[in-house]
Tab-separated table of N, CA, C and O in Angstrom:
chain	number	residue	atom	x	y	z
C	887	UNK	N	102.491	108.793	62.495
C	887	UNK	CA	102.589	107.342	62.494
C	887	UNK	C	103.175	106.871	63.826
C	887	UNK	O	103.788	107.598	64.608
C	888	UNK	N	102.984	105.904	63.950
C	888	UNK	CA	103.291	105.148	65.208
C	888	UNK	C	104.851	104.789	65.253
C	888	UNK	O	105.376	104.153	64.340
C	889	UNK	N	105.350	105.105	66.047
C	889	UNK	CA	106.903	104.829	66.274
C	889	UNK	C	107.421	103.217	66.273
C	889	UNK	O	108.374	102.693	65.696
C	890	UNK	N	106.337	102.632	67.208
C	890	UNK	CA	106.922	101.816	67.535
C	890	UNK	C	106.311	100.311	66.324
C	890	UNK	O	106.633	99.152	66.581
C	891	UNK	N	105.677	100.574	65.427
C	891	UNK	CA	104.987	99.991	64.432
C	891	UNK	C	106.054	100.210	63.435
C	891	UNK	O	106.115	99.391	62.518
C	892	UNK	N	107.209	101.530	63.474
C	892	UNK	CA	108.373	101.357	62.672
C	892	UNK	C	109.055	100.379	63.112
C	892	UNK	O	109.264	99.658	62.136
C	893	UNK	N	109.631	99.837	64.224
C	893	UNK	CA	110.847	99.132	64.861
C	893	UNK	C	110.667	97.764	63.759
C	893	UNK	O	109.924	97.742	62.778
C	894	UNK	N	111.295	96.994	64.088
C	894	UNK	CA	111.522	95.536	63.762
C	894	UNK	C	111.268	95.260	64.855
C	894	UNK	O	111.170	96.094	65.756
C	895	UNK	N	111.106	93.985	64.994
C	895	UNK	CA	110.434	93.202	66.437
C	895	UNK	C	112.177	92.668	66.814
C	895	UNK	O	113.019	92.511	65.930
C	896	UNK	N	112.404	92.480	68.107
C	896	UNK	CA	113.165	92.064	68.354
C	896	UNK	C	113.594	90.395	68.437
C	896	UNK	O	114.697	89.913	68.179
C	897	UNK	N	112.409	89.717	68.861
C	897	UNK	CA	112.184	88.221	68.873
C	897	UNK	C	111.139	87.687	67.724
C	897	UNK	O	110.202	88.311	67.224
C	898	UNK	N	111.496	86.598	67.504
C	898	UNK	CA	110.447	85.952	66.821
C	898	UNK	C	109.064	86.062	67.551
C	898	UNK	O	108.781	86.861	68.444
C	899	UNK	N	108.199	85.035	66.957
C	899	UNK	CA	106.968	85.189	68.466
C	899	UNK	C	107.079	83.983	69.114
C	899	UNK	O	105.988	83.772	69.643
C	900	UNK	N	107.721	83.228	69.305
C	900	UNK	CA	108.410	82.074	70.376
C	900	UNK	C	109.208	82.033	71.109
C	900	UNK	O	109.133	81.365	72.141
C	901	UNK	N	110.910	83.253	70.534
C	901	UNK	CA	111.257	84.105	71.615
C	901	UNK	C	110.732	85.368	72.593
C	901	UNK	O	111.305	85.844	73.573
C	902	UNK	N	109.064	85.859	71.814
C	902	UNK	CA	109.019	86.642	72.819
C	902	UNK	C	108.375	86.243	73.791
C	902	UNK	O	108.790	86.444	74.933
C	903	UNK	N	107.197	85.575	73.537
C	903	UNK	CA	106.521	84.354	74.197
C	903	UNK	C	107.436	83.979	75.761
C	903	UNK	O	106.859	84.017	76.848
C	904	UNK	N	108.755	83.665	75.633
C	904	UNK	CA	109.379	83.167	76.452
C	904	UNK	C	110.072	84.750	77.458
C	904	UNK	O	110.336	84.828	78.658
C	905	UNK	N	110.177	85.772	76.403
C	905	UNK	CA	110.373	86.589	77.573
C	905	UNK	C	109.379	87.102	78.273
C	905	UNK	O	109.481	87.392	79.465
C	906	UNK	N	108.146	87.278	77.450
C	906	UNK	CA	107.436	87.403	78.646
C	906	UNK	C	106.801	86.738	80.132
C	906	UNK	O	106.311	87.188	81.167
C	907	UNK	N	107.203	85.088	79.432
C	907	UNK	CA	107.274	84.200	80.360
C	907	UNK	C	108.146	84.347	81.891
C	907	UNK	O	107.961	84.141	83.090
C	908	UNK	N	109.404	84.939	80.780
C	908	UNK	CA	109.891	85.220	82.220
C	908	UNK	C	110.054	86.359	82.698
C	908	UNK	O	110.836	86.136	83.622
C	909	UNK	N	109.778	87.784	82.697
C	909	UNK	CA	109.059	88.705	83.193
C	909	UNK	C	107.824	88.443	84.177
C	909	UNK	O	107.636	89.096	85.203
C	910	UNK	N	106.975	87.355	83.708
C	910	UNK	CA	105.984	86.845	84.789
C	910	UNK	C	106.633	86.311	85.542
C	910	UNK	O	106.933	86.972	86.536
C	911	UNK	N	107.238	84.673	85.429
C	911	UNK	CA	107.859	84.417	86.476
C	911	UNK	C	108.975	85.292	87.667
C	911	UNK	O	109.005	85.014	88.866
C	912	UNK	N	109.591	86.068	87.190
C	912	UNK	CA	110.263	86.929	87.941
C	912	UNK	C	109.756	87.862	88.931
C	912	UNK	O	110.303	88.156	89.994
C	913	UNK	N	108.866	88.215	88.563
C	913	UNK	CA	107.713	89.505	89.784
C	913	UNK	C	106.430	88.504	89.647
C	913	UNK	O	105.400	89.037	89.235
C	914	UNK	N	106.392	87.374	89.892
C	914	UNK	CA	104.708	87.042	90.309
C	914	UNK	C	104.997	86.861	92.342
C	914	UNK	O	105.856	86.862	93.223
C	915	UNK	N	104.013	86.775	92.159
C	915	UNK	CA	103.709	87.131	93.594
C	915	UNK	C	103.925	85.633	94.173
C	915	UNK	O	103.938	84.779	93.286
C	916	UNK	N	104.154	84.998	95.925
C	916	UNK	CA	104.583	84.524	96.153
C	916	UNK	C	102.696	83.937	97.217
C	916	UNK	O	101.865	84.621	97.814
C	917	UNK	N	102.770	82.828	97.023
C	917	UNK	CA	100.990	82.317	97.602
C	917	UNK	C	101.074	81.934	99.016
C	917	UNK	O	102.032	81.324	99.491
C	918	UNK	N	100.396	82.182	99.447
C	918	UNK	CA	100.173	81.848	101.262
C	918	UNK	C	99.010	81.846	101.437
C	918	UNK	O	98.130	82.341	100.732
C	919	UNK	N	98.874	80.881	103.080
C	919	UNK	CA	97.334	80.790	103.313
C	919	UNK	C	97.710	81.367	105.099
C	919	UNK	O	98.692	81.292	105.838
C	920	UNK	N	96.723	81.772	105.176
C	920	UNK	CA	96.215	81.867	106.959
C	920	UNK	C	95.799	81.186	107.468
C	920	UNK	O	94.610	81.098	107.161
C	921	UNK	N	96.124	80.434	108.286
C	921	UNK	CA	95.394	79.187	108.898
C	921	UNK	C	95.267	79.290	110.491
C	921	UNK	O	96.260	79.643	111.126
C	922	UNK	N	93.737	78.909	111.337
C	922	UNK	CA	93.732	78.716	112.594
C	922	UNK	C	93.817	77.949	113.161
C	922	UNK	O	92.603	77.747	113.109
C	923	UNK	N	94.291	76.864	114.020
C	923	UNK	CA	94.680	76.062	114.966
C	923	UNK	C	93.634	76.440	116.253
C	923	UNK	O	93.477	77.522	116.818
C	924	UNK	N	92.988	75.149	116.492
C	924	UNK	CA	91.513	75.347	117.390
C	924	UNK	C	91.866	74.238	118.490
C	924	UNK	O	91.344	73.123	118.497
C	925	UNK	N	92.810	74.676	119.414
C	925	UNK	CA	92.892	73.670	120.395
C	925	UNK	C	94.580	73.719	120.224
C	925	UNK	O	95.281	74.475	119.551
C	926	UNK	N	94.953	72.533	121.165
C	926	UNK	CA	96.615	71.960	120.234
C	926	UNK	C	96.415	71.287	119.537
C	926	UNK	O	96.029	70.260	120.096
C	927	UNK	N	96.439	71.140	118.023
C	927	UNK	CA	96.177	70.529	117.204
C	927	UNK	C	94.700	69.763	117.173
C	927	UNK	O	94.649	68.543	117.019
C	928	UNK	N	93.716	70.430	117.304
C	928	UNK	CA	92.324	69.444	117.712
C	928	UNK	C	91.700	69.475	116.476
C	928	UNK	O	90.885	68.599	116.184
C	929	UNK	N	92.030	70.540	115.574
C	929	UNK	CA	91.329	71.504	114.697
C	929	UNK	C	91.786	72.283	113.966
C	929	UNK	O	92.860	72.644	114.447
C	930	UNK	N	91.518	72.959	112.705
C	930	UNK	CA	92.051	73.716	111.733
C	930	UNK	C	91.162	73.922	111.000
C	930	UNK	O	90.210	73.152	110.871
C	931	UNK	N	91.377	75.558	110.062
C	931	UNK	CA	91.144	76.296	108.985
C	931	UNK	C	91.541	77.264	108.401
C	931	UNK	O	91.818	78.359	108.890
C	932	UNK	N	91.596	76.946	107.351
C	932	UNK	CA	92.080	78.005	106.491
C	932	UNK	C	91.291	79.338	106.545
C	932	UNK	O	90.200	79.257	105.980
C	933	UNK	N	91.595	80.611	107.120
C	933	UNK	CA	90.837	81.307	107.144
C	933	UNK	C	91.596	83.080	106.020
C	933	UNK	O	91.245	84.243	105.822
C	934	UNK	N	92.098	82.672	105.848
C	934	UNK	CA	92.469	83.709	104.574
C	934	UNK	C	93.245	82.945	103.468
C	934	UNK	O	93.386	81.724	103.521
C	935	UNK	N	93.792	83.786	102.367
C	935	UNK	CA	94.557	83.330	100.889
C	935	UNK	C	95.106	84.493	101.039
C	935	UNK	O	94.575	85.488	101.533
C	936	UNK	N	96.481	84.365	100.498
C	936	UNK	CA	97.501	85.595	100.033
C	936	UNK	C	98.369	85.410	99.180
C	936	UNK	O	98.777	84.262	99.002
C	937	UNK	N	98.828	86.371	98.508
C	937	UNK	CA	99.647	86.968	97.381
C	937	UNK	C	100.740	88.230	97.960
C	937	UNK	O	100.554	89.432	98.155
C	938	UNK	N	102.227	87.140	98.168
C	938	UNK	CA	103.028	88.627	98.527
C	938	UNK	C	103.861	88.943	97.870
C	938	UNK	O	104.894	88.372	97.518
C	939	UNK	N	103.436	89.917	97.659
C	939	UNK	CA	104.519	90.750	96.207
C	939	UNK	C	105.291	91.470	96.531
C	939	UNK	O	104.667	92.251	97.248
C	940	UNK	N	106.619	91.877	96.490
C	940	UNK	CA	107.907	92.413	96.692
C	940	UNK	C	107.479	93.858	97.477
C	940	UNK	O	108.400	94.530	97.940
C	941	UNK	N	106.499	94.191	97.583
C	941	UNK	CA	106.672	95.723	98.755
C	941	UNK	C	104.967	95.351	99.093
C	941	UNK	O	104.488	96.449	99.378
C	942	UNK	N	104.002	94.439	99.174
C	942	UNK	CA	103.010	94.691	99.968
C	942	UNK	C	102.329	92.796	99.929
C	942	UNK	O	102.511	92.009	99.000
C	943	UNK	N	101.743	92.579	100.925
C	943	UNK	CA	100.903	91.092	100.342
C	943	UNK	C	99.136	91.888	100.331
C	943	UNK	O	98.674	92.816	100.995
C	944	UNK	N	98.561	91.051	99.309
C	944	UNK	CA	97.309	91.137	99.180
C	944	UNK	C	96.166	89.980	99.687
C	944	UNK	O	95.691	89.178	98.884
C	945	UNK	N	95.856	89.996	100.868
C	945	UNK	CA	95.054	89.129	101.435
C	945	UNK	C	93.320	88.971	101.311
C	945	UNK	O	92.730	89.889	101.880
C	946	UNK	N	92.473	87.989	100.682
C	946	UNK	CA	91.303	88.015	100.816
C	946	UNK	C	90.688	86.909	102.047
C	946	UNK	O	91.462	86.064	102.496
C	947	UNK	N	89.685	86.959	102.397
C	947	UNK	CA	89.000	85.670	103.506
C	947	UNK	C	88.829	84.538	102.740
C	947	UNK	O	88.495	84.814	101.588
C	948	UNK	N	88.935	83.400	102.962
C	948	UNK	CA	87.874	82.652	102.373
C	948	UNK	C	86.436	82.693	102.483
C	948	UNK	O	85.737	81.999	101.745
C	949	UNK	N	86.211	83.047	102.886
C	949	UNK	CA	84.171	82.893	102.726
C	949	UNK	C	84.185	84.653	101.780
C	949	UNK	O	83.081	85.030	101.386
C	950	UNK	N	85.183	85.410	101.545
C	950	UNK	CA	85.208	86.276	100.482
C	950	UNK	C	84.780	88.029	101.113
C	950	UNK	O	85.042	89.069	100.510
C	951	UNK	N	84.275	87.946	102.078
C	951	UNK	CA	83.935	89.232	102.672
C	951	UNK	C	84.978	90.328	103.668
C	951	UNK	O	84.684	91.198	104.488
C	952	UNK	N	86.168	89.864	103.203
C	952	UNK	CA	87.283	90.976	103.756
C	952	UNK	C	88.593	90.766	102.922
C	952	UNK	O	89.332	89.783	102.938
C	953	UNK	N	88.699	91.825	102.250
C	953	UNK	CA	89.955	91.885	101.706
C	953	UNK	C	90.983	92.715	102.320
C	953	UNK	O	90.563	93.044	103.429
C	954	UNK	N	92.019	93.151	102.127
C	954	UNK	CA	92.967	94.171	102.822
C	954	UNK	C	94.590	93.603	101.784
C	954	UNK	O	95.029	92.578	101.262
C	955	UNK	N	94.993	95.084	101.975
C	955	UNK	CA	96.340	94.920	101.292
C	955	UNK	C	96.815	95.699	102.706
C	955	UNK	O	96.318	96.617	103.357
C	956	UNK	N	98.295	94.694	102.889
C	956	UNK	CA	99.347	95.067	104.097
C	956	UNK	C	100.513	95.021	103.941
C	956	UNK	O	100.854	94.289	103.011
C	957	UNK	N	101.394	95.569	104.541
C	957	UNK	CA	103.183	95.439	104.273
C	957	UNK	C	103.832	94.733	103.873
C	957	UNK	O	104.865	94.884	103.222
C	958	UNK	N	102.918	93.162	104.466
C	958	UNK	CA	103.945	91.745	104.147
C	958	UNK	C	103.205	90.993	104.801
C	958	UNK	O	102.302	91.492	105.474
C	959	UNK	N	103.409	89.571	104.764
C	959	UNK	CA	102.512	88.961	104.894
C	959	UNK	C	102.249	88.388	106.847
C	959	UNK	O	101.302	87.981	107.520
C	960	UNK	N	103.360	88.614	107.021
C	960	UNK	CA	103.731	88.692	108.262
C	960	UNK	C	102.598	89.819	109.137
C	960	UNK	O	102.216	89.646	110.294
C	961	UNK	N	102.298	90.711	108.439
C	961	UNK	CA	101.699	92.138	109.227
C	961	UNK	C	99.936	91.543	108.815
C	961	UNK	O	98.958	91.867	109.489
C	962	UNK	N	99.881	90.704	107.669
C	962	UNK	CA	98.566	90.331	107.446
C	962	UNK	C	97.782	89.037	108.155
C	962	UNK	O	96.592	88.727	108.116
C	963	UNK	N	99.087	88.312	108.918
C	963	UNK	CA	98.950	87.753	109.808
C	963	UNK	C	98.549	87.955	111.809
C	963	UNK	O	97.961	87.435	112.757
C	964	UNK	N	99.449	89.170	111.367
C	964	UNK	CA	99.123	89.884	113.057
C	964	UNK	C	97.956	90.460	113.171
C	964	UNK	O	97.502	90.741	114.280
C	965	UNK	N	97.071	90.811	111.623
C	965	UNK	CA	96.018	91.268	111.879
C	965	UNK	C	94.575	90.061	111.852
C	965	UNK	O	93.515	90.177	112.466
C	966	UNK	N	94.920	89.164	111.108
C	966	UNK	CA	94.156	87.893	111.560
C	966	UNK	C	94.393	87.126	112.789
C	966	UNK	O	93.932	85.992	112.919
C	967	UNK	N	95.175	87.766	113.799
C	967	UNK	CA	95.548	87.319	115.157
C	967	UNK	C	94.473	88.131	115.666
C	967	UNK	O	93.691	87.629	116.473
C	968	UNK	N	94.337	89.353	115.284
C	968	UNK	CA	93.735	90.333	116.441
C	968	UNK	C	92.217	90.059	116.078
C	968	UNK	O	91.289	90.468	116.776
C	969	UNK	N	92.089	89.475	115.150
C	969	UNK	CA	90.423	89.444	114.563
C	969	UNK	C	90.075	88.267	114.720
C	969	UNK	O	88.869	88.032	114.646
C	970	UNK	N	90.898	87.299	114.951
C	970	UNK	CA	90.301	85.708	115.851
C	970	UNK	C	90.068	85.669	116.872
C	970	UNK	O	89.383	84.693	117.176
C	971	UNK	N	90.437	86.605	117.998
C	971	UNK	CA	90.133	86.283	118.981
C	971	UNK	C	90.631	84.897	119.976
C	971	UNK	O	91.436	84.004	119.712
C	972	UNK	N	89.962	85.089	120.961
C	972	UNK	CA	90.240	83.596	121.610
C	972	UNK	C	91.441	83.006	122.037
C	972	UNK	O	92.429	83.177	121.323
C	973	UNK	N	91.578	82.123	123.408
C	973	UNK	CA	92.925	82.172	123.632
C	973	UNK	C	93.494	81.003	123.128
C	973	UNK	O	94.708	80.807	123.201
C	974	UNK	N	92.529	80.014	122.498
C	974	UNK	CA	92.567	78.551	121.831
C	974	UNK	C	92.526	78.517	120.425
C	974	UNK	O	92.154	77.640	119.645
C	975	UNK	N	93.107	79.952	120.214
C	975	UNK	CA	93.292	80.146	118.239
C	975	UNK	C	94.612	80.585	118.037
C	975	UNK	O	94.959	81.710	118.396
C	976	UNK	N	95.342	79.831	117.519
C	976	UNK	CA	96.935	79.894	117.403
C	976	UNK	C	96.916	80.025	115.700
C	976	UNK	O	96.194	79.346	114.971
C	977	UNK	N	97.640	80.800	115.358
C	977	UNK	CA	97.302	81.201	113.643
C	977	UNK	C	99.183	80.956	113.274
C	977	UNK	O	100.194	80.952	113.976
C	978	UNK	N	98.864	80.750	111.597
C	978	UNK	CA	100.028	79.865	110.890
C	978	UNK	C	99.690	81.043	109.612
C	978	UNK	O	98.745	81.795	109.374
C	979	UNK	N	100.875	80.777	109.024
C	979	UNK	CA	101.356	81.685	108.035
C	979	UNK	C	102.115	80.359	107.422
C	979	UNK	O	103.207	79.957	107.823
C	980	UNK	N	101.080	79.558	106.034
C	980	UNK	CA	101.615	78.839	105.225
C	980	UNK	C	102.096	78.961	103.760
C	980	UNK	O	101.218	79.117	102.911
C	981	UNK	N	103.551	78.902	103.312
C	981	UNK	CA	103.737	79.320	102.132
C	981	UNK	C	103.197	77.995	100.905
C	981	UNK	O	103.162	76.768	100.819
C	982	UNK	N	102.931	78.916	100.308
C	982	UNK	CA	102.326	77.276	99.193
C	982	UNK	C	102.697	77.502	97.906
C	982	UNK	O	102.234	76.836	96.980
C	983	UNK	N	104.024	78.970	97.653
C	983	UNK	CA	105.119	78.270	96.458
C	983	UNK	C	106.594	78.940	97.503
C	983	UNK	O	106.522	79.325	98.670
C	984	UNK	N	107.610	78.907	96.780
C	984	UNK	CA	108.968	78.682	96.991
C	984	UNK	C	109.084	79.986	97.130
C	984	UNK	O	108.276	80.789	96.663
C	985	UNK	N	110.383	80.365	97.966
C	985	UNK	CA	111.148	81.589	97.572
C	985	UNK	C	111.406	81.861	96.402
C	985	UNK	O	111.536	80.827	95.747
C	986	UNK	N	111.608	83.187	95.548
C	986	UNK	CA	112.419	83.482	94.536
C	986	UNK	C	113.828	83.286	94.757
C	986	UNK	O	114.485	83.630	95.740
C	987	UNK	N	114.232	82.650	93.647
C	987	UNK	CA	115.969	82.529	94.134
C	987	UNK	C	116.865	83.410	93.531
C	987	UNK	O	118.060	83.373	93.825
């Protein structure tokens, strides 16, 4: 028999509901975009989306044809530096939720 089908549940299902709530909130990943700067300010795009999670960020393109997982989001940025090219492409690292506190 199943062990854990013996236990008693520890929460109702409205307290557990809420811990798992916050188990998500606690380790979800933190959202960023990559953005290029085309001129001094003449121009812009978003040219990646990211997810950085406590030991790596996970970066896809927008138009969807390059993904890559890197150290941090910082390192996923130096590599969308080296793959823009050009001396009139200045790249941004935008956060679009909060620190964990």
């Amino acid at each position: 028999m199943d062990k854990l089908a013996e236990l008693e549940p520890l929460w109702d299902e409205a307290g557990f509901a809420d811990f798992l709530k916050g188990l998500a909130e606690d380790d979800a990943p933190r959202l960023f975009a990559i953005a290029h700067e085309y001129g001094t300010r003449h121009d812009g795009w978003i040219a990646a989306w990211g997810m950085a999670f406590r030991d790596r960020a996970e970066v896809v393109s927008t138009e969807g044809d390059f993904r890559t997982s890197t150290q941090s989001p910082d390192s996923a940025l130096a590599m969308f530096a080296r793959m823009a090219g050009g001396e009139d492409v200045k790249l941004h690292l935008l956060w679009l939720t909060p620190p964990r506190s």
